[in-house]
Amino acid sequence: MNVLSDNFAEFREGFLKTVELTAYSGVLALLLGTLIAAFRVSPVPALRAFGTAWVTLLRNTPLVLLFLTVTLGLPALGLKGWDDFWLAVLALGSYTSAFICEAVRSGINTVPVGQAEAARSIGMTFGQTLGQVVLPQAVRTAIPPIGSLMIALAKNTAIASGFNVGELASVQKGLNSDQGYNIYVIFLWIALCYLIITFAISGLFRLLESRLAVVR
Amino acid sequence: MSEAPADSADALVVLDKVNKHFGALHVLQDIDLTIARGEVVVVIGPSGSGKSTLCRTINRLETTDSGTITIDGRPLPQEGRELARLRADVGMVFQSFNLFAHKTVLENVTLGQVKVRKKDRKSAEATARTLLDRVGVGAQAEKYPAQLSGGQQQRVAIARALAMDPKVMLFDEPTSALDPEMINEVLEVMRQLARDGMTMVVVTHEMGFARSAANRVVFMADGRIVEEAAPEQFFSNPRSDRAKDFLSKILHH
Ligand SMILES: Nc1ncnc2c1ncn2[C@@H]1O[C@H](COP(=O)(O)OP(=O)(O)O)[C@@H](O)[C@H]1O
Ligand SMILES: [Mg+2]
């Protein structure tokens, strides 16, 4: 008996859920992280303060605590009816956004400040300066660390198994107890599935990196 | 070179009792300065006297603590869109060129026209090519800044500023970062601009330029305007001791 072929549907289901969870959380983290990075370099003190608070809070809180806050806290605030999957995306995306923000911000810091001043001096607004001049150059240095963060995110999705999301890590729960499979073999297959995902992510980011290097 | 109109009705840039501190350092002290339309003013003075800060306050890259700055009759707004619009009317050329490194020469000169002046790409590119030809770098349009010499980069930076059709151009030591053999190609572009009637504020120690192109020399020391005079008069017969001392130092180099 082979645990993978016997339970292929469960593995496939779990694998796809983990991919989805990683993809949606990743997109949320990238958008939110870039926005918060923009806050942190903006001329508006209130936005800067918000950005700093966001990063400080989320970077220094265990992810499990954030999951608890989102899954128990939001319903308590009256936000009921959210799917467990989307609550997990919210928790993972917010958490990762704090790290993305710092990666983007360190990328921003490598762009000579004189270029931003030149952009402002020809009348470009803060948003235009950031979008047209600073971020396109910041991305080049931010891509490698963002790749690492995405790999960390893929692995962090395992925490969602504790919050009713049927992803990869939760596959073993339904298996090892009753059917008498070797749990090491189960773990090996699950680990291999994660490996596929993380290798795909690092491949994608290496591709992005070389693309951007060519386009200067 | 035409004489600058002296009547204040044609004042383009007016600084009135402008003060600025960096912490405890009083970098600009009660600066009063009026620049007439079409006038070329050279600002000269020892390092650290506040020349760069003066330039940067005129398009509000630096805020001021007190006093007013008006451009073409309109006071400089605080922040936001209104300020951005006014900045587009004030061209600035930096010592370190500050071209956008990820954009080609042509894109550098097109970007502001499209994003700020909302021109369509085609006419923006036509304007850019005309300006690049005018400053003598038309053949480099498709290159990236890093592929150009310093002198070429600075001329592109001048074209980028001119593309906004500014009312006044500020130059902050535009030739100080250049190898000696490239200084003249940049100064020649600036002389041509002056002949064409552009209003210019030029921080420079190039006395040849001051003599040939400036209507007035403003001498700054320790955050104050110490002396203002016509170039010939200033260089041959400075009134203040600070200016005499400064000139003796740079002349004996
Ligand atoms: N951003 C800044 N923060 C603090 N001090 C500054 C800053 N910029 C300039 N200064 C100081 O202000 C003084 C005037 O500087 P600057 O305007 O650059 O002089 P200049 O261009 O005449 O050499 C100098 O003492 C300089 O060290
Ligand atoms: Mg200076």
Short mmCIF file of C-alpha atoms and ligand atoms in Angstrom, two decimals:
data_model
loop_
_atom_site.label_atom_id
_atom_site.label_comp_id
_atom_site.label_asym_id
_atom_site.label_seq_id
_atom_site.Cartn_x
_atom_site.Cartn_y
_atom_site.Cartn_z
CA MET A 1 0.00 0.00 0.00
CA ASN A 2 1.28 3.39 -0.97
CA VAL A 3 0.07 6.33 1.05
CA LEU A 4 0.39 8.75 -1.88
CA SER A 5 -1.41 6.71 -4.54
CA ASP A 6 -4.07 5.54 -2.06
CA ASN A 7 -4.81 9.11 -1.00
CA PHE A 8 -3.89 11.04 -4.08
CA ALA A 9 -7.06 13.15 -4.04
CA GLU A 10 -6.37 14.35 -0.50
CA PHE A 11 -2.76 15.18 -1.32
CA ARG A 12 -3.76 17.00 -4.48
CA GLU A 13 -6.44 18.91 -2.62
CA GLY A 14 -4.01 19.89 0.14
CA PHE A 15 -1.29 20.80 -2.34
CA LEU A 16 -3.59 23.08 -4.34
CA LYS A 17 -4.94 24.73 -1.18
CA THR A 18 -1.40 25.51 -0.05
CA VAL A 19 -0.57 26.95 -3.47
CA GLU A 20 -3.71 29.08 -3.41
CA LEU A 21 -3.08 30.22 0.13
CA THR A 22 0.50 31.18 -0.77
CA ALA A 23 -0.55 32.97 -3.95
CA TYR A 24 -3.37 35.04 -2.45
CA SER A 25 -1.43 35.87 0.72
CA GLY A 26 1.61 36.71 -1.40
CA VAL A 27 -0.32 39.15 -3.57
CA LEU A 28 -1.91 40.75 -0.53
CA ALA A 29 1.50 41.00 1.19
CA LEU A 30 3.12 42.58 -1.89
CA LEU A 31 0.38 45.19 -2.36
CA LEU A 32 0.06 45.99 1.32
CA GLY A 33 3.83 45.91 1.91
CA THR A 34 4.52 48.33 -0.96
CA LEU A 35 1.74 50.63 0.22
CA ILE A 36 3.08 50.65 3.78
CA ALA A 37 6.61 51.27 2.44
CA ALA A 38 5.20 54.29 0.57
CA PHE A 39 3.63 55.44 3.86
CA ARG A 40 6.97 55.09 5.60
CA VAL A 41 8.75 57.41 3.16
CA SER A 42 5.84 59.83 2.63
CA PRO A 43 6.02 63.48 3.67
CA VAL A 44 2.87 63.07 5.81
CA PRO A 45 3.84 62.42 9.46
CA ALA A 46 0.59 60.58 10.27
CA LEU A 47 1.17 58.08 7.44
CA ARG A 48 4.77 57.57 8.50
CA ALA A 49 3.66 56.89 12.07
CA PHE A 50 1.02 54.42 10.87
CA GLY A 51 3.59 52.62 8.72
CA THR A 52 6.07 52.36 11.56
CA ALA A 53 3.40 51.07 13.95
CA TRP A 54 2.21 48.48 11.41
CA VAL A 55 5.69 47.11 10.83
CA THR A 56 6.70 47.14 14.48
CA LEU A 57 3.54 45.40 15.60
CA LEU A 58 3.43 42.70 12.93
CA ARG A 59 7.12 41.91 12.82
CA ASN A 60 7.30 41.38 16.54
CA THR A 61 4.18 39.26 17.00
CA PRO A 62 4.09 35.48 16.58
CA LEU A 63 2.10 34.48 13.51
CA VAL A 64 -0.08 32.12 15.55
CA LEU A 65 -1.17 35.03 17.72
CA LEU A 66 -2.14 36.93 14.60
CA PHE A 67 -4.16 33.95 13.39
CA LEU A 68 -5.96 33.85 16.73
CA THR A 69 -6.59 37.58 16.57
CA VAL A 70 -8.05 37.32 13.10
CA THR A 71 -10.10 34.14 13.55
CA LEU A 72 -11.43 34.99 17.01
CA GLY A 73 -11.06 38.77 17.14
CA LEU A 74 -12.74 39.76 13.88
CA PRO A 75 -15.92 37.73 14.53
CA ALA A 76 -16.03 39.22 18.03
CA LEU A 77 -15.96 42.66 16.41
CA GLY A 78 -19.00 41.67 14.42
CA LEU A 79 -17.23 40.65 11.19
CA LYS A 80 -18.87 37.29 10.95
CA GLY A 81 -19.34 34.99 8.03
CA TRP A 82 -15.80 35.14 6.70
CA ASP A 83 -14.50 31.94 5.25
CA ASP A 84 -11.63 30.34 7.20
CA PHE A 85 -9.54 30.37 4.03
CA TRP A 86 -9.85 34.14 3.60
CA LEU A 87 -9.20 34.77 7.27
CA ALA A 88 -5.97 32.80 6.85
CA VAL A 89 -5.08 34.87 3.77
CA LEU A 90 -5.69 38.02 5.80
CA ALA A 91 -3.47 36.85 8.66
CA LEU A 92 -0.65 35.57 6.42
CA GLY A 93 -0.80 38.55 4.06
CA SER A 94 -0.74 41.14 6.83
CA TYR A 95 2.07 39.38 8.65
CA THR A 96 4.23 39.05 5.54
CA SER A 97 3.45 42.63 4.43
CA ALA A 98 5.50 43.97 7.33
CA PHE A 99 8.59 42.14 6.06
CA ILE A 100 7.89 43.04 2.42
CA CYS A 101 7.61 46.67 3.49
CA GLU A 102 11.08 46.59 4.98
CA ALA A 103 12.53 44.86 1.90
CA VAL A 104 10.96 47.49 -0.36
CA ARG A 105 12.10 50.27 1.92
CA SER A 106 15.70 49.08 1.90
CA GLY A 107 15.41 48.96 -1.90
CA ILE A 108 14.13 52.54 -1.87
CA ASN A 109 17.12 53.57 0.23
CA THR A 110 19.52 52.37 -2.46
CA VAL A 111 18.06 54.84 -5.00
CA PRO A 112 20.07 58.09 -4.85
CA VAL A 113 17.97 60.75 -3.16
CA GLY A 114 19.06 63.25 -5.83
CA GLN A 115 16.93 61.44 -8.41
CA ALA A 116 13.83 61.87 -6.27
CA GLU A 117 14.69 65.56 -5.84
CA ALA A 118 15.13 65.92 -9.58
CA ALA A 119 11.72 64.33 -10.10
CA ARG A 120 10.12 66.69 -7.60
CA SER A 121 11.91 69.66 -9.14
CA ILE A 122 10.25 69.04 -12.51
CA GLY A 123 6.89 69.10 -10.75
CA MET A 124 6.18 65.43 -10.22
CA THR A 125 4.03 64.65 -7.19
CA PHE A 126 5.14 62.34 -4.40
CA GLY A 127 3.17 59.47 -5.92
CA GLN A 128 4.59 60.05 -9.40
CA THR A 129 8.13 60.31 -8.06
CA LEU A 130 7.71 57.05 -6.20
CA GLY A 131 5.96 55.21 -9.01
CA GLN A 132 7.99 56.47 -11.96
CA VAL A 133 11.46 56.96 -10.55
CA VAL A 134 12.05 55.38 -7.15
CA LEU A 135 10.15 52.09 -7.08
CA PRO A 136 11.22 50.82 -10.52
CA GLN A 137 14.82 51.10 -9.34
CA ALA A 138 14.12 49.92 -5.79
CA VAL A 139 12.54 46.71 -7.09
CA ARG A 140 15.85 45.56 -8.50
CA THR A 141 17.47 45.37 -5.07
CA ALA A 142 14.27 44.23 -3.35
CA ILE A 143 13.59 41.18 -5.54
CA PRO A 144 16.00 38.69 -3.88
CA PRO A 145 14.86 39.38 -0.29
CA ILE A 146 11.22 39.34 -1.43
CA GLY A 147 11.85 35.88 -2.93
CA SER A 148 13.07 34.63 0.44
CA LEU A 149 10.03 36.14 2.12
CA MET A 150 7.72 34.36 -0.30
CA ILE A 151 9.39 31.04 0.51
CA ALA A 152 8.95 31.75 4.21
CA LEU A 153 5.32 32.58 3.49
CA ALA A 154 4.78 29.27 1.66
CA LYS A 155 6.01 27.41 4.72
CA ASN A 156 4.08 29.63 7.13
CA THR A 157 0.83 28.61 5.42
CA ALA A 158 1.14 25.34 7.38
CA ILE A 159 -0.10 27.23 10.42
CA ALA A 160 -3.47 27.53 8.71
CA SER A 161 -3.93 23.80 9.22
CA GLY A 162 -4.60 24.60 12.85
CA PHE A 163 -7.37 26.98 11.80
CA ASN A 164 -9.66 24.75 9.73
CA VAL A 165 -7.99 25.25 6.37
CA GLY A 166 -7.55 21.94 4.55
CA GLU A 167 -4.07 22.56 3.16
CA LEU A 168 -1.02 20.31 2.88
CA ALA A 169 0.01 20.12 6.51
CA SER A 170 -3.49 19.09 7.48
CA VAL A 171 -3.39 16.08 5.14
CA GLN A 172 -1.57 13.96 7.73
CA LYS A 173 -4.28 14.53 10.33
CA GLY A 174 -6.77 12.49 8.34
CA LEU A 175 -4.26 9.75 7.61
CA ASN A 176 -1.80 8.71 10.24
CA SER A 177 -4.22 7.94 13.02
CA ASP A 178 -6.61 5.45 11.50
CA GLN A 179 -5.08 3.73 8.51
CA GLY A 180 -1.78 2.65 10.01
CA TYR A 181 0.49 4.25 7.40
CA ASN A 182 4.09 4.93 8.33
CA ILE A 183 4.01 8.53 9.52
CA TYR A 184 7.56 9.15 8.30
CA VAL A 185 6.50 8.33 4.78
CA ILE A 186 3.52 10.64 5.07
CA PHE A 187 5.76 13.45 6.29
CA LEU A 188 8.22 12.78 3.50
CA TRP A 189 5.55 13.18 0.83
CA ILE A 190 4.25 16.35 2.46
CA ALA A 191 7.76 17.74 2.70
CA LEU A 192 8.29 16.96 -0.99
CA CYS A 193 5.13 18.87 -1.86
CA TYR A 194 6.43 21.93 0.02
CA LEU A 195 9.74 21.54 -1.76
CA ILE A 196 8.01 21.71 -5.14
CA ILE A 197 6.32 24.95 -4.13
CA THR A 198 9.42 26.61 -2.67
CA PHE A 199 11.59 25.56 -5.62
CA ALA A 200 9.03 27.00 -7.99
CA ILE A 201 9.06 30.29 -6.06
CA SER A 202 12.84 30.58 -6.01
CA GLY A 203 12.96 29.72 -9.71
CA LEU A 204 10.41 32.41 -10.47
CA PHE A 205 12.33 35.02 -8.50
CA ARG A 206 15.64 34.08 -10.06
CA LEU A 207 14.01 34.59 -13.44
CA LEU A 208 12.64 37.98 -12.38
CA GLU A 209 16.04 38.98 -11.08
CA SER A 210 17.83 38.18 -14.34
CA ARG A 211 15.09 39.84 -16.38
CA LEU A 212 15.38 43.08 -14.41
CA ALA A 213 19.17 42.96 -14.55
CA VAL A 214 19.05 42.93 -18.36
CA VAL A 215 16.56 45.78 -18.55
CA ARG A 216 18.95 47.69 -16.24
CA MET B 1 23.38 90.55 -23.90
CA SER B 2 20.43 92.72 -23.02
CA GLU B 3 20.36 94.82 -19.88
CA ALA B 4 18.09 93.35 -17.25
CA PRO B 5 14.95 95.38 -16.68
CA ALA B 6 15.34 96.94 -13.28
CA ASP B 7 11.79 97.94 -12.37
CA SER B 8 10.26 95.74 -9.70
CA ALA B 9 7.06 95.35 -11.71
CA ASP B 10 8.92 92.80 -13.78
CA ALA B 11 10.32 90.91 -10.81
CA LEU B 12 10.07 87.18 -11.39
CA VAL B 13 11.54 85.73 -8.20
CA VAL B 14 11.30 87.69 -4.98
CA LEU B 15 12.72 86.57 -1.64
CA ASP B 16 11.66 88.70 1.28
CA LYS B 17 13.35 88.30 4.67
CA VAL B 18 13.85 84.58 4.21
CA ASN B 19 15.28 82.72 7.20
CA LYS B 20 16.23 79.08 7.50
CA HIS B 21 17.86 77.00 10.22
CA PHE B 22 19.36 73.54 10.18
CA GLY B 23 19.02 72.85 13.89
CA ALA B 24 21.09 75.51 15.58
CA LEU B 25 22.77 76.56 12.35
CA HIS B 26 21.27 79.72 10.86
CA VAL B 27 21.94 78.94 7.15
CA LEU B 28 19.88 81.72 5.58
CA GLN B 29 19.68 85.01 7.44
CA ASP B 30 17.18 87.64 6.33
CA ILE B 31 17.73 87.02 2.64
CA ASP B 32 16.23 89.71 0.41
CA LEU B 33 16.73 89.06 -3.26
CA THR B 34 14.80 90.12 -6.34
CA ILE B 35 15.44 88.58 -9.72
CA ALA B 36 13.99 90.30 -12.73
CA ARG B 37 12.59 88.54 -15.75
CA GLY B 38 15.43 87.76 -18.14
CA GLU B 39 18.10 88.50 -15.59
CA VAL B 40 21.11 86.22 -15.01
CA VAL B 41 22.35 86.25 -11.42
CA VAL B 42 25.51 84.50 -10.37
CA VAL B 43 25.73 83.51 -6.70
CA ILE B 44 29.23 83.14 -5.37
CA GLY B 45 30.70 82.56 -1.93
CA PRO B 46 32.70 80.22 0.28
CA SER B 47 31.64 76.62 0.79
CA GLY B 48 28.98 76.32 3.45
CA SER B 49 27.75 79.90 3.03
CA GLY B 50 24.24 78.73 2.09
CA LYS B 51 24.26 78.98 -1.72
CA SER B 52 22.80 75.52 -2.31
CA THR B 53 20.23 76.03 0.40
CA LEU B 54 19.22 79.32 -1.22
CA CYS B 55 18.63 77.55 -4.55
CA ARG B 56 16.75 74.73 -2.91
CA THR B 57 14.41 77.05 -1.03
CA ILE B 58 13.44 78.78 -4.27
CA ASN B 59 11.73 75.62 -5.46
CA ARG B 60 11.03 74.44 -1.96
CA LEU B 61 13.17 71.35 -1.87
CA GLU B 62 13.90 72.95 1.51
CA THR B 63 11.28 74.61 3.67
CA THR B 64 11.90 78.02 5.20
CA ASP B 65 11.35 79.17 8.77
CA SER B 66 10.15 82.68 7.97
CA GLY B 67 9.91 85.17 5.15
CA THR B 68 8.19 84.83 1.79
CA ILE B 69 9.21 83.63 -1.64
CA THR B 70 7.11 84.59 -4.65
CA ILE B 71 7.51 83.31 -8.18
CA ASP B 72 5.90 85.42 -10.88
CA GLY B 73 3.70 87.08 -8.29
CA ARG B 74 2.52 83.87 -6.65
CA PRO B 75 3.74 82.89 -3.18
CA LEU B 76 5.19 79.37 -2.90
CA PRO B 77 2.50 77.01 -1.62
CA GLN B 78 3.18 74.68 1.33
CA GLU B 79 2.97 71.14 -0.04
CA GLY B 80 0.96 69.00 -2.40
CA ARG B 81 -0.27 69.45 -5.95
CA GLU B 82 -0.20 73.23 -5.96
CA LEU B 83 3.47 73.17 -5.04
CA ALA B 84 4.24 70.50 -7.62
CA ARG B 85 2.66 72.69 -10.31
CA LEU B 86 4.73 75.70 -9.29
CA ARG B 87 7.90 73.62 -9.16
CA ALA B 88 7.41 72.71 -12.79
CA ASP B 89 7.89 76.41 -13.60
CA VAL B 90 11.25 76.46 -11.81
CA GLY B 91 13.91 74.37 -13.52
CA MET B 92 16.76 73.03 -11.44
CA VAL B 93 20.13 71.68 -12.48
CA PHE B 94 22.14 69.86 -9.82
CA GLN B 95 25.85 69.46 -9.30
CA SER B 96 25.51 65.67 -9.57
CA PHE B 97 23.20 65.67 -12.65
CA ASN B 98 20.64 63.34 -11.00
CA LEU B 99 19.40 61.82 -14.23
CA PHE B 100 16.92 58.95 -13.86
CA ALA B 101 19.29 55.98 -14.15
CA HIS B 102 16.69 53.45 -15.33
CA LYS B 103 15.44 55.62 -18.18
CA THR B 104 17.04 56.51 -21.49
CA VAL B 105 18.15 60.04 -22.24
CA LEU B 106 15.01 60.57 -24.33
CA GLU B 107 12.76 59.21 -21.56
CA ASN B 108 14.49 61.46 -19.04
CA VAL B 109 13.49 64.50 -21.07
CA THR B 110 10.02 63.17 -21.92
CA LEU B 111 8.84 61.99 -18.49
CA GLY B 112 7.97 65.36 -16.96
CA GLN B 113 6.24 66.61 -20.10
CA VAL B 114 3.94 63.58 -20.15
CA LYS B 115 3.32 63.18 -16.41
CA VAL B 116 3.29 66.81 -15.30
CA ARG B 117 2.40 68.85 -18.39
CA LYS B 118 0.12 66.07 -19.68
CA LYS B 119 1.44 66.33 -23.21
CA ASP B 120 0.92 63.39 -25.53
CA ARG B 121 3.95 61.18 -25.98
CA LYS B 122 4.57 62.10 -29.59
CA SER B 123 4.81 65.84 -29.15
CA ALA B 124 6.76 65.34 -25.92
CA GLU B 125 9.31 63.27 -27.81
CA ALA B 126 9.51 65.86 -30.56
CA THR B 127 10.19 68.57 -27.97
CA ALA B 128 12.75 66.35 -26.25
CA ARG B 129 14.64 65.69 -29.48
CA THR B 130 14.71 69.38 -30.34
CA LEU B 131 16.10 70.21 -26.91
CA LEU B 132 18.64 67.39 -26.98
CA ASP B 133 19.87 68.67 -30.34
CA ARG B 134 20.04 72.16 -28.94
CA VAL B 135 22.34 71.07 -26.08
CA GLY B 136 24.35 68.90 -28.48
CA VAL B 137 23.45 65.38 -27.30
CA GLY B 138 20.81 64.49 -29.88
CA ALA B 139 22.83 61.47 -30.98
CA GLN B 140 22.70 59.97 -27.47
CA ALA B 141 18.90 59.93 -27.15
CA GLU B 142 18.55 56.15 -26.89
CA LYS B 143 21.40 55.65 -24.41
CA TYR B 144 21.21 55.33 -20.64
CA PRO B 145 22.77 58.04 -18.43
CA ALA B 146 25.58 55.74 -17.25
CA GLN B 147 26.79 55.45 -20.86
CA LEU B 148 27.35 59.21 -21.14
CA SER B 149 30.21 61.44 -20.02
CA GLY B 150 29.61 63.86 -17.17
CA GLY B 151 29.39 66.81 -19.52
CA GLN B 152 26.83 65.02 -21.67
CA GLN B 153 24.81 64.02 -18.62
CA GLN B 154 24.72 67.58 -17.36
CA ARG B 155 23.53 68.82 -20.75
CA VAL B 156 20.78 66.20 -20.69
CA ALA B 157 19.84 67.43 -17.23
CA ILE B 158 19.58 70.96 -18.63
CA ALA B 159 17.37 69.68 -21.46
CA ARG B 160 15.19 67.82 -18.95
CA ALA B 161 14.63 71.03 -17.00
CA LEU B 162 14.01 73.08 -20.16
CA ALA B 163 11.43 70.57 -21.36
CA MET B 164 9.07 71.84 -18.66
CA ASP B 165 9.24 75.29 -20.29
CA PRO B 166 10.29 76.89 -16.97
CA LYS B 167 10.10 80.57 -16.14
CA VAL B 168 13.40 80.48 -14.30
CA MET B 169 16.32 78.08 -14.18
CA LEU B 170 18.39 77.40 -11.06
CA PHE B 171 21.89 75.97 -11.44
CA ASP B 172 23.68 74.69 -8.34
CA GLU B 173 27.37 74.39 -9.21
CA PRO B 174 26.57 72.70 -12.51
CA THR B 175 30.20 72.24 -13.51
CA SER B 176 31.81 71.39 -10.15
CA ALA B 177 31.56 67.63 -10.65
CA LEU B 178 32.96 67.74 -14.18
CA ASP B 179 36.39 66.98 -15.55
CA PRO B 180 38.02 70.26 -16.70
CA GLU B 181 37.73 69.48 -20.40
CA MET B 182 33.95 69.14 -20.10
CA ILE B 183 33.25 72.34 -18.21
CA ASN B 184 33.14 74.53 -21.27
CA GLU B 185 30.60 72.49 -23.21
CA VAL B 186 28.16 72.94 -20.31
CA LEU B 187 28.95 76.61 -19.80
CA GLU B 188 28.46 77.24 -23.52
CA VAL B 189 24.95 75.78 -23.32
CA MET B 190 24.24 78.04 -20.35
CA ARG B 191 25.62 81.09 -22.16
CA GLN B 192 23.34 80.36 -25.07
CA LEU B 193 20.38 80.10 -22.70
CA ALA B 194 21.30 83.45 -21.18
CA ARG B 195 21.51 85.01 -24.64
CA ASP B 196 18.08 83.62 -25.42
CA GLY B 197 16.70 85.57 -22.47
CA MET B 198 16.20 82.83 -19.88
CA THR B 199 16.00 84.02 -16.28
CA MET B 200 18.81 82.25 -14.45
CA VAL B 201 20.23 81.90 -10.96
CA VAL B 202 23.65 80.27 -11.19
CA VAL B 203 25.76 79.17 -8.26
CA THR B 204 29.24 78.90 -9.71
CA HIS B 205 32.84 79.84 -9.22
CA GLU B 206 33.43 80.10 -12.95
CA MET B 207 34.35 83.74 -13.21
CA GLY B 208 34.60 83.62 -16.97
CA PHE B 209 30.94 82.69 -17.09
CA ALA B 210 30.01 85.37 -14.57
CA ARG B 211 31.82 88.04 -16.57
CA SER B 212 30.42 87.02 -19.92
CA ALA B 213 26.84 86.07 -19.04
CA ALA B 214 25.78 87.53 -15.69
CA ASN B 215 23.94 90.78 -15.13
CA ARG B 216 24.70 90.68 -11.44
CA VAL B 217 26.89 88.88 -8.93
CA VAL B 218 25.56 88.12 -5.47
CA PHE B 219 28.22 87.33 -2.89
CA MET B 220 27.15 85.20 0.07
CA ALA B 221 28.98 84.43 3.30
CA ASP B 222 27.71 82.82 6.50
CA GLY B 223 24.10 82.74 5.37
CA ARG B 224 23.93 86.40 4.37
CA ILE B 225 24.08 88.32 1.15
CA VAL B 226 27.17 90.42 1.80
CA GLU B 227 27.51 92.19 -1.52
CA GLU B 228 25.72 92.60 -4.86
CA ALA B 229 27.31 94.18 -7.90
CA ALA B 230 27.76 94.02 -11.64
CA PRO B 231 30.36 91.33 -12.50
CA GLU B 232 33.11 93.68 -13.66
CA GLN B 233 32.73 95.85 -10.62
CA PHE B 234 32.59 92.89 -8.24
CA PHE B 235 35.66 91.12 -9.58
CA SER B 236 37.85 94.17 -10.08
CA ASN B 237 36.74 96.19 -7.10
CA PRO B 238 34.93 94.24 -4.37
CA ARG B 239 33.71 96.42 -1.51
CA SER B 240 33.50 94.03 1.44
CA ASP B 241 36.49 92.46 3.17
CA ARG B 242 34.84 89.04 2.99
CA ALA B 243 34.58 89.29 -0.78
CA LYS B 244 38.15 90.59 -1.12
CA ASP B 245 39.42 87.74 1.01
CA PHE B 246 37.38 85.15 -0.93
CA LEU B 247 38.43 86.46 -4.34
CA SER B 248 42.09 86.53 -3.40
CA LYS B 249 41.81 82.86 -2.47
CA ILE B 250 40.10 81.65 -5.61
CA LEU B 251 42.18 83.88 -7.89
CA HIS B 252 45.46 82.53 -6.59
CA HIS B 253 44.61 78.96 -7.38
N1 LIG C 1 20.25 68.87 5.15
C1 LIG C 1 21.10 69.53 5.96
N2 LIG C 1 21.08 69.30 7.28
C2 LIG C 1 21.92 69.96 8.10
N3 LIG C 1 22.78 70.89 7.71
C3 LIG C 1 22.85 71.18 6.40
C4 LIG C 1 22.01 70.51 5.45
N4 LIG C 1 22.29 70.99 4.23
C5 LIG C 1 23.24 71.91 4.40
N5 LIG C 1 23.60 72.04 5.69
C6 LIG C 1 24.58 72.98 6.25
O1 LIG C 1 24.17 74.27 5.90
C7 LIG C 1 25.27 75.09 5.57
C8 LIG C 1 25.06 75.66 4.19
O2 LIG C 1 25.08 74.61 3.26
P1 LIG C 1 24.98 74.87 1.69
O3 LIG C 1 23.74 75.64 1.41
O4 LIG C 1 25.11 73.54 1.05
O5 LIG C 1 26.25 75.76 1.40
P2 LIG C 1 27.01 76.00 0.04
O6 LIG C 1 26.17 75.47 -1.08
O7 LIG C 1 27.20 77.47 -0.02
O8 LIG C 1 28.31 75.28 0.16
C9 LIG C 1 26.49 74.20 5.67
O9 LIG C 1 27.11 74.46 6.91
C10 LIG C 1 25.95 72.82 5.62
O10 LIG C 1 26.75 71.95 6.37
MG MG C 2 26.62 73.91 -2.45
#
